[in-house]
GROMACS .gro file of C-alpha atoms in nm:
model
  281
    1UNK     CA    1   1.061  -0.280   3.637
    2UNK     CA    2   1.267  -0.428   3.922
    3UNK     CA    3   1.426  -0.231   4.205
    4UNK     CA    4   1.792  -0.289   4.292
    5UNK     CA    5   1.911  -0.311   4.652
    6UNK     CA    6   2.101   0.014   4.626
    7UNK     CA    7   1.805   0.197   4.472
    8UNK     CA    8   1.577   0.064   4.747
    9UNK     CA    9   1.821   0.177   5.014
   10UNK     CA   10   1.828   0.528   4.867
   11UNK     CA   11   1.448   0.543   4.857
   12UNK     CA   12   1.413   0.396   5.205
   13UNK     CA   13   1.660   0.645   5.358
   14UNK     CA   14   1.505   0.937   5.169
   15UNK     CA   15   1.150   0.856   5.282
   16UNK     CA   16   1.260   0.805   5.643
   17UNK     CA   17   1.457   1.131   5.647
   18UNK     CA   18   1.171   1.337   5.506
   19UNK     CA   19   0.871   1.170   5.670
   20UNK     CA   20   0.999   0.921   5.937
   21UNK     CA   21   0.804   0.647   5.759
   22UNK     CA   22   0.978   0.311   5.783
   23UNK     CA   23   1.009   0.099   5.469
   24UNK     CA   24   1.155  -0.243   5.538
   25UNK     CA   25   1.254  -0.501   5.275
   26UNK     CA   26   0.900  -0.640   5.265
   27UNK     CA   27   0.787  -0.308   5.110
   28UNK     CA   28   0.996  -0.339   4.792
   29UNK     CA   29   0.686  -0.434   4.594
   30UNK     CA   30   0.511  -0.122   4.725
   31UNK     CA   31   0.800   0.102   4.623
   32UNK     CA   32   0.803  -0.051   4.275
   33UNK     CA   33   0.426  -0.007   4.235
   34UNK     CA   34   0.427   0.354   4.358
   35UNK     CA   35   0.728   0.461   4.148
   36UNK     CA   36   0.618   0.290   3.826
   37UNK     CA   37   0.377   0.574   3.726
   38UNK     CA   38   0.652   0.831   3.785
   39UNK     CA   39   0.891   0.632   3.567
   40UNK     CA   40   0.636   0.617   3.284
   41UNK     CA   41   0.551   0.985   3.322
   42UNK     CA   42   0.921   1.076   3.294
   43UNK     CA   43   0.958   0.854   2.985
   44UNK     CA   44   1.246   0.660   3.139
   45UNK     CA   45   1.341   0.297   3.086
   46UNK     CA   46   1.321   0.177   3.447
   47UNK     CA   47   1.318   0.256   3.820
   48UNK     CA   48   1.698   0.257   3.840
   49UNK     CA   49   1.720   0.529   3.580
   50UNK     CA   50   1.448   0.728   3.760
   51UNK     CA   51   1.617   0.702   4.099
   52UNK     CA   52   1.948   0.810   3.948
   53UNK     CA   53   1.778   1.112   3.792
   54UNK     CA   54   1.620   1.197   4.126
   55UNK     CA   55   1.956   1.181   4.300
   56UNK     CA   56   2.095   1.429   4.048
   57UNK     CA   57   1.784   1.645   4.050
   58UNK     CA   58   1.804   1.742   4.416
   59UNK     CA   59   1.521   1.797   4.663
   60UNK     CA   60   1.234   1.887   4.421
   61UNK     CA   61   1.283   1.563   4.227
   62UNK     CA   62   1.334   1.359   4.540
   63UNK     CA   63   1.018   1.491   4.707
   64UNK     CA   64   0.816   1.339   4.421
   65UNK     CA   65   0.938   1.002   4.545
   66UNK     CA   66   0.846   1.089   4.905
   67UNK     CA   67   0.496   1.199   4.802
   68UNK     CA   68   0.445   0.882   4.601
   69UNK     CA   69   0.538   0.667   4.900
   70UNK     CA   70   0.336   0.861   5.158
   71UNK     CA   71   0.005   0.863   4.969
   72UNK     CA   72  -0.199   0.604   5.157
   73UNK     CA   73  -0.526   0.418   5.123
   74UNK     CA   74  -0.845   0.613   5.194
   75UNK     CA   75  -1.219   0.597   5.139
   76UNK     CA   76  -1.543   0.764   5.252
   77UNK     CA   77  -1.653   0.680   5.610
   78UNK     CA   78  -1.369   0.428   5.632
   79UNK     CA   79  -1.437   0.176   5.911
   80UNK     CA   80  -1.774   0.332   5.996
   81UNK     CA   81  -1.754   0.271   6.371
   82UNK     CA   82  -1.541   0.580   6.455
   83UNK     CA   83  -1.787   0.806   6.277
   84UNK     CA   84  -2.078   0.650   6.466
   85UNK     CA   85  -1.887   0.686   6.793
   86UNK     CA   86  -1.824   1.054   6.716
   87UNK     CA   87  -2.191   1.143   6.679
   88UNK     CA   88  -2.345   0.893   6.923
   89UNK     CA   89  -2.093   0.916   7.206
   90UNK     CA   90  -1.825   1.186   7.172
   91UNK     CA   91  -2.046   1.481   7.072
   92UNK     CA   92  -2.299   1.407   7.352
   93UNK     CA   93  -2.005   1.374   7.593
   94UNK     CA   94  -1.870   1.715   7.491
   95UNK     CA   95  -2.216   1.868   7.527
   96UNK     CA   96  -2.261   1.713   7.874
   97UNK     CA   97  -1.916   1.814   8.003
   98UNK     CA   98  -1.921   2.164   7.847
   99UNK     CA   99  -2.288   2.275   7.837
  100UNK     CA  100  -2.187   2.628   7.747
  101UNK     CA  101  -1.987   2.520   7.441
  102UNK     CA  102  -2.125   2.598   7.097
  103UNK     CA  103  -1.830   2.507   6.876
  104UNK     CA  104  -1.657   2.188   6.767
  105UNK     CA  105  -1.305   2.176   6.627
  106UNK     CA  106  -1.169   1.855   6.472
  107UNK     CA  107  -0.830   1.772   6.324
  108UNK     CA  108  -0.810   1.511   6.046
  109UNK     CA  109  -0.438   1.425   6.035
  110UNK     CA  110  -0.284   1.263   5.726
  111UNK     CA  111  -0.603   1.333   5.532
  112UNK     CA  112  -0.472   1.204   5.198
  113UNK     CA  113  -0.717   1.305   4.919
  114UNK     CA  114  -0.976   1.448   5.158
  115UNK     CA  115  -1.234   1.173   5.201
  116UNK     CA  116  -1.203   1.159   5.582
  117UNK     CA  117  -1.242   1.533   5.659
  118UNK     CA  118  -1.518   1.569   5.404
  119UNK     CA  119  -1.694   1.263   5.549
  120UNK     CA  120  -1.677   1.436   5.887
  121UNK     CA  121  -1.804   1.762   5.740
  122UNK     CA  122  -2.106   1.599   5.576
  123UNK     CA  123  -2.186   1.395   5.884
  124UNK     CA  124  -2.165   1.687   6.126
  125UNK     CA  125  -2.356   1.922   5.897
  126UNK     CA  126  -2.653   1.686   5.929
  127UNK     CA  127  -2.617   1.624   6.305
  128UNK     CA  128  -2.924   1.761   6.479
  129UNK     CA  129  -2.741   1.799   6.810
  130UNK     CA  130  -2.499   2.046   6.652
  131UNK     CA  131  -2.751   2.287   6.504
  132UNK     CA  132  -2.640   2.640   6.586
  133UNK     CA  133  -2.283   2.527   6.656
  134UNK     CA  134  -1.973   2.647   6.474
  135UNK     CA  135  -1.796   2.345   6.323
  136UNK     CA  136  -1.434   2.360   6.208
  137UNK     CA  137  -1.241   2.075   6.051
  138UNK     CA  138  -0.869   2.118   6.005
  139UNK     CA  139  -0.713   1.866   5.765
  140UNK     CA  140  -0.342   1.816   5.712
  141UNK     CA  141  -0.116   1.600   5.498
  142UNK     CA  142   0.251   1.582   5.401
  143UNK     CA  143   0.166   1.561   5.028
  144UNK     CA  144   0.106   1.890   4.845
  145UNK     CA  145  -0.042   1.691   4.558
  146UNK     CA  146  -0.304   1.538   4.785
  147UNK     CA  147  -0.382   1.873   4.945
  148UNK     CA  148  -0.442   2.027   4.601
  149UNK     CA  149  -0.679   1.747   4.512
  150UNK     CA  150  -0.853   1.770   4.847
  151UNK     CA  151  -0.915   2.143   4.816
  152UNK     CA  152  -1.078   2.091   4.475
  153UNK     CA  153  -1.347   1.867   4.627
  154UNK     CA  154  -1.375   1.684   4.295
  155UNK     CA  155  -1.380   1.303   4.271
  156UNK     CA  156  -1.412   1.038   4.004
  157UNK     CA  157  -1.698   0.787   3.986
  158UNK     CA  158  -1.462   0.519   4.115
  159UNK     CA  159  -1.368   0.736   4.415
  160UNK     CA  160  -1.727   0.814   4.513
  161UNK     CA  161  -1.811   0.446   4.480
  162UNK     CA  162  -1.568   0.368   4.761
  163UNK     CA  163  -1.784   0.403   5.070
  164UNK     CA  164  -1.993   0.713   4.992
  165UNK     CA  165  -2.360   0.645   5.073
  166UNK     CA  166  -2.595   0.727   4.788
  167UNK     CA  167  -2.802   0.976   4.995
  168UNK     CA  168  -2.484   1.169   5.077
  169UNK     CA  169  -2.390   1.178   4.708
  170UNK     CA  170  -2.732   1.314   4.615
  171UNK     CA  171  -2.739   1.577   4.890
  172UNK     CA  172  -2.385   1.708   4.872
  173UNK     CA  173  -2.248   1.650   4.520
  174UNK     CA  174  -2.326   1.764   4.168
  175UNK     CA  175  -2.211   1.624   3.839
  176UNK     CA  176  -1.904   1.789   3.686
  177UNK     CA  177  -1.851   1.614   3.352
  178UNK     CA  178  -1.728   1.263   3.428
  179UNK     CA  179  -1.659   1.357   3.793
  180UNK     CA  180  -1.851   1.466   4.102
  181UNK     CA  181  -1.810   1.808   4.268
  182UNK     CA  182  -1.860   1.845   4.643
  183UNK     CA  183  -2.078   2.138   4.746
  184UNK     CA  184  -1.923   2.466   4.852
  185UNK     CA  185  -2.119   2.453   5.177
  186UNK     CA  186  -1.939   2.134   5.283
  187UNK     CA  187  -1.600   2.244   5.152
  188UNK     CA  188  -1.619   2.563   5.359
  189UNK     CA  189  -1.618   2.356   5.677
  190UNK     CA  190  -1.270   2.215   5.604
  191UNK     CA  191  -0.937   2.396   5.603
  192UNK     CA  192  -0.640   2.215   5.445
  193UNK     CA  193  -0.271   2.278   5.524
  194UNK     CA  194   0.063   2.104   5.488
  195UNK     CA  195   0.199   1.929   5.795
  196UNK     CA  196   0.463   1.664   5.855
  197UNK     CA  197   0.354   1.465   6.161
  198UNK     CA  198   0.709   1.352   6.229
  199UNK     CA  199   0.835   1.704   6.296
  200UNK     CA  200   0.743   1.970   6.553
  201UNK     CA  201   0.389   2.096   6.494
  202UNK     CA  202   0.340   2.461   6.389
  203UNK     CA  203   0.114   2.680   6.607
  204UNK     CA  204  -0.226   2.512   6.613
  205UNK     CA  205  -0.559   2.575   6.784
  206UNK     CA  206  -0.686   2.345   7.058
  207UNK     CA  207  -0.897   2.057   6.925
  208UNK     CA  208  -1.196   1.877   7.069
  209UNK     CA  209  -1.130   1.567   6.857
  210UNK     CA  210  -0.833   1.437   6.659
  211UNK     CA  211  -0.860   1.170   6.389
  212UNK     CA  212  -0.513   1.013   6.353
  213UNK     CA  213  -0.616   0.690   6.190
  214UNK     CA  214  -0.402   0.427   6.015
  215UNK     CA  215  -0.095   0.651   6.031
  216UNK     CA  216   0.112   0.548   6.335
  217UNK     CA  217   0.164   0.198   6.194
  218UNK     CA  218   0.405   0.344   5.937
  219UNK     CA  219   0.640   0.496   6.199
  220UNK     CA  220   0.901   0.353   6.433
  221UNK     CA  221   0.832   0.342   6.807
  222UNK     CA  222   1.008   0.666   6.902
  223UNK     CA  223   0.830   0.860   6.629
  224UNK     CA  224   0.494   0.720   6.741
  225UNK     CA  225   0.572   0.823   7.097
  226UNK     CA  226   0.671   1.176   6.989
  227UNK     CA  227   0.359   1.219   6.774
  228UNK     CA  228   0.121   1.106   7.048
  229UNK     CA  229   0.284   1.341   7.295
  230UNK     CA  230   0.250   1.633   7.054
  231UNK     CA  231  -0.114   1.542   6.985
  232UNK     CA  232  -0.184   1.556   7.360
  233UNK     CA  233  -0.050   1.909   7.346
  234UNK     CA  234  -0.309   2.028   7.097
  235UNK     CA  235  -0.612   1.858   7.251
  236UNK     CA  236  -0.850   2.045   7.479
  237UNK     CA  237  -0.886   1.901   7.831
  238UNK     CA  238  -1.104   1.593   7.789
  239UNK     CA  239  -1.051   1.593   7.414
  240UNK     CA  240  -1.075   1.266   7.222
  241UNK     CA  241  -0.838   1.084   6.987
  242UNK     CA  242  -0.937   0.825   6.728
  243UNK     CA  243  -0.670   0.582   6.603
  244UNK     CA  244  -0.689   0.306   6.343
  245UNK     CA  245  -0.819  -0.036   6.443
  246UNK     CA  246  -0.466  -0.179   6.438
  247UNK     CA  247  -0.315   0.108   6.640
  248UNK     CA  248  -0.287   0.169   7.012
  249UNK     CA  249  -0.137   0.403   7.270
  250UNK     CA  250  -0.065   0.111   7.504
  251UNK     CA  251   0.307   0.057   7.543
  252UNK     CA  252   0.373   0.367   7.335
  253UNK     CA  253   0.258   0.670   7.539
  254UNK     CA  254   0.108   0.621   7.886
  255UNK     CA  255  -0.050   0.967   7.881
  256UNK     CA  256  -0.376   0.826   7.747
  257UNK     CA  257  -0.673   0.635   7.877
  258UNK     CA  258  -0.873   0.409   7.645
  259UNK     CA  259  -1.252   0.404   7.636
  260UNK     CA  260  -1.431   0.125   7.452
  261UNK     CA  261  -1.721   0.261   7.249
  262UNK     CA  262  -1.916  -0.011   7.071
  263UNK     CA  263  -1.677  -0.183   6.831
  264UNK     CA  264  -1.414   0.092   6.842
  265UNK     CA  265  -1.209   0.285   7.098
  266UNK     CA  266  -1.163   0.648   7.194
  267UNK     CA  267  -0.848   0.772   7.365
  268UNK     CA  268  -0.852   1.062   7.610
  269UNK     CA  269  -0.545   1.235   7.753
  270UNK     CA  270  -0.492   1.164   8.121
  271UNK     CA  271  -0.527   1.475   8.335
  272UNK     CA  272  -0.173   1.458   8.477
  273UNK     CA  273  -0.015   1.409   8.137
  274UNK     CA  274  -0.224   1.688   7.987
  275UNK     CA  275  -0.117   1.931   8.260
  276UNK     CA  276   0.248   1.864   8.175
  277UNK     CA  277   0.216   1.911   7.799
  278UNK     CA  278   0.342   2.217   7.612
  279UNK     CA  279   0.085   2.239   7.335
  280UNK     CA  280  -0.096   2.547   7.214
  281UNK     CA  281  -0.409   2.626   7.408
   0.00000   0.00000   0.00000
């Protein structure tokens, strides 16, 4: 099920136009792998035939390609250090700097099928230092398919096996046939909505913490710079940003300062840069 150069160019340009994600020639194998299920589902002979049909089918058909190429890897408590840093360092920091505060608002950007925001919800629901606090987790993704799955809170055995600690499974999930259903109490803590990080953000509340992990690596430099600037605009003063282990603000957006916390890093908006931002407060 090989991909021709012209078909790859169409897919590459489509994905960049709709999501700003960059697919270079080294990603041909990824495009083939992600489109293969769509080809089989449509009952077509090959990727070329599917791409041609998508070109004729207009935006609805083409957005299926975009969604297939923007659905990224995820797991429960992925790279555990940021979650540890959140509860051991960031939450105590917020409590120390804002002793009157009794709420915590977190944004999980590019949440995929929901494992990250639900990991945060389970973790914070058990955090003794947050008893009596109001916790809100806002989760966004570009894929409507992933948002639908996330809202259901239902996962296969294979999915729960990927990083979910057994005690968390016992406390927060129940069997639902061959799958596992997350409790309503945890699901209530998370609100899901559609958002394309590469475009202007809609009106948003001010966040204490933003998880924007393993996302920037897919964008070109200017798009990374724009996204980081917009994120600064929706962070509370002193708010914290978590990026992926291979991502950095250095050389991209100088409006951040980096704090090393154990084996991970937390980024905080510099006061001068924050004062000049235009985000929603």
